[in-house]
Coordinates of C-alpha atoms in Angstrom, one line a residue:
M1 CA 0.3 -0.3 0.4
S2 CA 1.4 2.8 -0.4
T3 CA 2.7 5.8 2.0
L4 CA 2.3 9.0 -0.3
T5 CA 0.7 11.8 2.0
S6 CA -1.7 13.9 -0.6
L7 CA -0.8 17.4 -0.7
K8 CA -3.5 18.9 -1.3
T9 CA -3.8 19.4 2.0
Q10 CA -0.7 21.1 2.6
E11 CA -1.6 23.6 0.0
R12 CA -4.8 24.2 1.3
L13 CA -2.5 25.6 4.7
L14 CA -0.4 26.9 2.9
D15 CA -3.3 29.0 0.9
R16 CA -5.0 29.9 4.2
Q17 CA -1.4 31.0 5.7
A18 CA -0.7 33.3 3.0
A19 CA -3.9 35.4 2.7
N20 CA -3.3 35.6 6.7
S21 CA 0.1 37.1 6.7
I22 CA -1.0 39.0 4.2
R23 CA -4.3 39.7 6.3
Q24 CA -2.8 41.3 9.9
Q25 CA -0.5 44.1 7.2
I26 CA -3.9 45.0 5.7
V27 CA -5.9 45.0 9.3
N28 CA -2.5 46.7 11.0
R29 CA -2.1 49.6 8.2
T30 CA 1.4 47.8 7.2
M31 CA -0.9 48.1 3.8
P32 CA -3.3 50.7 3.6
P33 CA -6.0 50.6 1.5
G34 CA -4.5 51.8 -3.5
H35 CA -1.2 49.3 -1.7
R36 CA 0.1 47.1 -4.4
L37 CA -0.4 43.8 -4.2
L38 CA 2.9 41.7 -6.2
E39 CA 2.0 38.5 -6.6
A40 CA 5.8 38.0 -7.1
V41 CA 7.4 39.9 -4.2
L42 CA 4.3 38.7 -1.9
A43 CA 5.8 34.6 -3.1
R44 CA 9.3 36.1 -2.2
E45 CA 8.9 37.0 1.2
L46 CA 6.5 34.8 2.2
E47 CA 9.0 31.4 0.2
V48 CA 5.6 30.3 -1.2
S49 CA 4.5 30.2 -5.1
R50 CA 2.9 32.6 -7.1
G51 CA -0.3 30.1 -6.9
T52 CA 0.0 30.4 -3.4
I53 CA -0.5 33.6 -3.2
R54 CA -2.7 33.7 -5.9
S55 CA -5.1 32.0 -3.5
A56 CA -4.5 33.8 -0.9
L57 CA -5.6 36.7 -2.5
M58 CA -8.5 35.4 -4.0
Q59 CA -9.4 34.0 -1.0
L60 CA -9.0 38.5 0.8
S61 CA -11.2 39.2 -2.1
N62 CA -14.1 37.1 -0.8
E63 CA -13.7 38.7 2.3
G64 CA -14.1 42.3 0.4
L65 CA -9.5 43.5 1.9
V66 CA -8.4 42.8 -1.7
R67 CA -9.4 43.6 -5.3
Q68 CA -8.7 43.0 -8.6
V69 CA -7.0 45.4 -10.5
A70 CA -6.8 45.0 -15.1
F71 CA -8.0 41.2 -14.3
T72 CA -3.5 40.5 -13.3
K73 CA -2.9 43.0 -10.5
W74 CA -4.3 43.5 -7.3
E75 CA -4.4 46.3 -3.9
V76 CA -6.0 46.4 -0.9
A77 CA -9.6 47.6 -1.3
P78 CA -10.6 51.0 -0.9
A79 CA -11.4 53.2 2.7
S80 CA -14.3 55.2 3.1
V81 CA -17.1 56.7 5.3
E82 CA -19.8 55.4 2.7
E83 CA -18.4 51.5 3.0
A84 CA -18.8 51.5 6.0
W85 CA -21.9 53.0 5.7
E86 CA -23.2 50.0 3.6
L87 CA -21.8 47.5 6.4
Y88 CA -22.2 48.9 9.4
T89 CA -25.6 48.8 8.5
L90 CA -25.9 44.9 7.0
R91 CA -24.3 44.5 10.1
S92 CA -27.5 46.3 11.9
A93 CA -29.7 43.3 10.3
L94 CA -27.5 40.4 10.7
E95 CA -26.9 40.7 13.5
G96 CA -30.9 42.1 15.0
L97 CA -31.8 38.7 13.2
A98 CA -28.3 36.5 15.4
A99 CA -29.5 37.6 18.4
S100 CA -33.2 36.8 18.4
L101 CA -32.6 33.6 17.5
A102 CA -29.5 32.8 19.8
A103 CA -32.7 33.8 22.6
Q104 CA -34.6 31.4 21.1
Y105 CA -32.3 28.1 20.6
A106 CA -28.6 29.1 22.4
S107 CA -28.2 25.9 24.9
P108 CA -27.4 26.4 28.8
A109 CA -23.6 26.4 27.7
E110 CA -22.9 28.7 24.9
R111 CA -25.3 31.2 27.6
D112 CA -22.8 30.7 29.8
G113 CA -19.6 31.5 27.5
L114 CA -21.3 34.8 26.8
S115 CA -22.1 35.8 30.0
R116 CA -18.0 34.5 30.0
V117 CA -17.2 37.1 26.9
F118 CA -19.4 39.6 28.5
A119 CA -17.5 39.0 31.9
E120 CA -13.9 39.9 29.3
L121 CA -15.0 42.9 28.6
E122 CA -16.1 44.3 31.5
A123 CA -12.2 43.9 33.1
A124 CA -11.2 45.1 29.8
A125 CA -13.0 48.6 30.5
N126 CA -12.5 48.2 33.2
A127 CA -9.2 48.4 33.6
D128 CA -8.9 50.9 30.8
Q129 CA -7.7 48.5 28.6
R130 CA -8.4 50.0 24.8
E131 CA -6.7 47.3 22.8
A132 CA -9.0 44.5 24.4
A133 CA -12.0 45.9 25.4
A134 CA -12.8 46.8 21.7
D135 CA -11.3 42.4 20.8
A136 CA -13.9 42.1 23.2
D137 CA -17.2 43.7 22.0
F138 CA -16.2 42.5 19.2
K139 CA -15.9 38.3 20.2
L140 CA -19.3 39.0 22.7
H141 CA -20.8 39.9 18.8
K142 CA -19.2 37.4 16.8
T143 CA -20.4 34.5 20.6
I144 CA -24.2 35.6 19.8
V145 CA -23.9 35.3 15.8
A146 CA -22.6 31.3 16.5
M147 CA -25.2 31.2 19.9
S148 CA -27.6 31.7 16.3
G149 CA -26.5 28.5 14.8
H150 CA -27.5 29.4 11.5
K151 CA -25.0 28.3 9.1
R152 CA -25.0 30.7 6.3
L153 CA -25.5 34.3 8.7
I154 CA -22.3 33.1 10.5
R155 CA -20.4 32.5 7.8
D156 CA -21.1 35.8 6.8
H157 CA -20.8 37.4 9.4
E158 CA -17.4 37.1 9.7
R159 CA -16.8 38.3 6.9
I160 CA -18.7 41.5 7.7
I161 CA -17.1 41.8 10.3
L162 CA -13.4 41.6 9.2
Q163 CA -14.3 44.3 6.7
V164 CA -15.5 46.3 9.7
R165 CA -13.4 46.1 11.7
F166 CA -10.5 47.3 8.3
Q167 CA -13.2 50.1 7.4
M168 CA -12.6 51.2 10.9
T169 CA -8.9 51.2 11.1
H170 CA -8.5 52.8 7.7
I171 CA -10.7 56.0 8.3
G172 CA -9.7 57.5 11.6
F173 CA -13.9 56.0 13.0
A174 CA -12.5 56.1 17.3
P175 CA -13.4 53.6 19.1
R176 CA -15.9 54.5 22.3
E177 CA -15.6 55.0 25.4
T178 CA -13.5 51.8 26.7
R179 CA -16.8 52.4 30.3
D180 CA -19.3 53.2 27.4
L181 CA -18.7 49.7 26.5
I182 CA -19.9 48.2 29.4
D183 CA -23.8 49.7 29.4
D184 CA -23.9 49.3 25.6
H185 CA -23.4 45.6 25.9
R186 CA -24.7 44.4 29.5
D187 CA -29.0 44.9 28.0
L188 CA -28.3 42.8 25.1
T189 CA -27.0 40.7 26.8
E190 CA -28.5 39.6 29.4
A191 CA -31.5 39.9 26.7
V192 CA -29.9 37.2 24.5
L193 CA -29.6 34.5 28.3
K194 CA -33.3 35.1 29.8
G195 CA -34.2 34.2 26.2
D196 CA -36.3 38.0 25.1
A197 CA -35.7 38.1 21.7
A198 CA -37.9 40.9 20.3
R199 CA -35.6 43.1 23.3
A200 CA -32.1 40.7 22.1
E201 CA -33.0 41.3 18.6
Q202 CA -34.2 44.9 19.0
L203 CA -31.2 46.0 20.9
A204 CA -28.5 44.9 19.1
R205 CA -29.9 47.2 15.6
T206 CA -29.9 49.6 18.1
H207 CA -26.5 49.5 19.5
N208 CA -25.5 49.1 15.2
S209 CA -27.8 52.2 14.4
A210 CA -26.3 54.7 17.3
E211 CA -22.4 53.5 15.7
V212 CA -23.8 54.8 12.3
K213 CA -24.9 57.7 14.1
R214 CA -21.5 58.2 15.2
L215 CA -20.4 57.4 12.4
L216 CA -21.8 60.2 9.9
D217 CA -21.3 62.5 12.9
A218 CA -17.6 61.9 13.2
N219 CA -18.0 63.1 9.2
A220 CA -20.4 65.6 9.0
R221 CA -17.2 67.4 10.7
Q222 CA -15.5 66.1 8.0
P223 CA -15.9 69.0 5.2
S224 CA -13.2 67.1 3.0
S225 CA -14.3 64.3 4.1
G226 CA -14.3 63.1 0.6
T227 CA -17.4 61.1 0.5
P228 CA -20.2 61.9 -2.0
G229 CA -23.8 62.0 0.0
A230 CA -22.1 59.8 3.4
N231 CA -24.0 62.4 4.3
T232 CA -27.0 62.0 3.3
K233 CA -27.8 58.6 4.5
K234 CA -29.9 57.1 7.5
G235 CA -28.8 55.3 10.0
D236 CA -31.5 52.6 10.8

């Protein structure tokens, strides 16, 4: 019997590892919006084939972090208030549905997990650890979405959250005060834990709508934002 092992799994792992490396560079601003992504350069730096890089870039394109230009060229996706507005309003719809489903169908173990995540957020916020609090904020929302048990929703939300973080970073959208994060998320967490589906959905939507308003208010104070029509849009 042959002892050879298929290399397909290894190839897929390399694709993911390359995508992870490039994604990190994009999210941490090392590769800003509009940055040219050259397959040959990336392949040399990561010591993988150009085919692996191309697969990684296709994955990041599906996530909305990079885009293909003129068929053979790649660049980091643009960042704008209008892009952020679209993502936040879409996020509001998805997280509202997820909160409702989570409140109705989550298991006791999943509810315990949500309580622990909120405790992480509370501890980080009380200690004024901004980065840790921001991470816990996103983790809490992702936890609620995972509790929904809705596979398509979970998949689409993961893509949107990556883009939300990208847009927030690159348009300079300042995070909330850490203490505000506790109040913002306590009622939502409690509604999900108590199984109050209607209130959980309302609070999830309200939370995101408040962020949309804050985004547009901040943009209104910047006359040269370069985003036509962004100030005329309304949060849901």
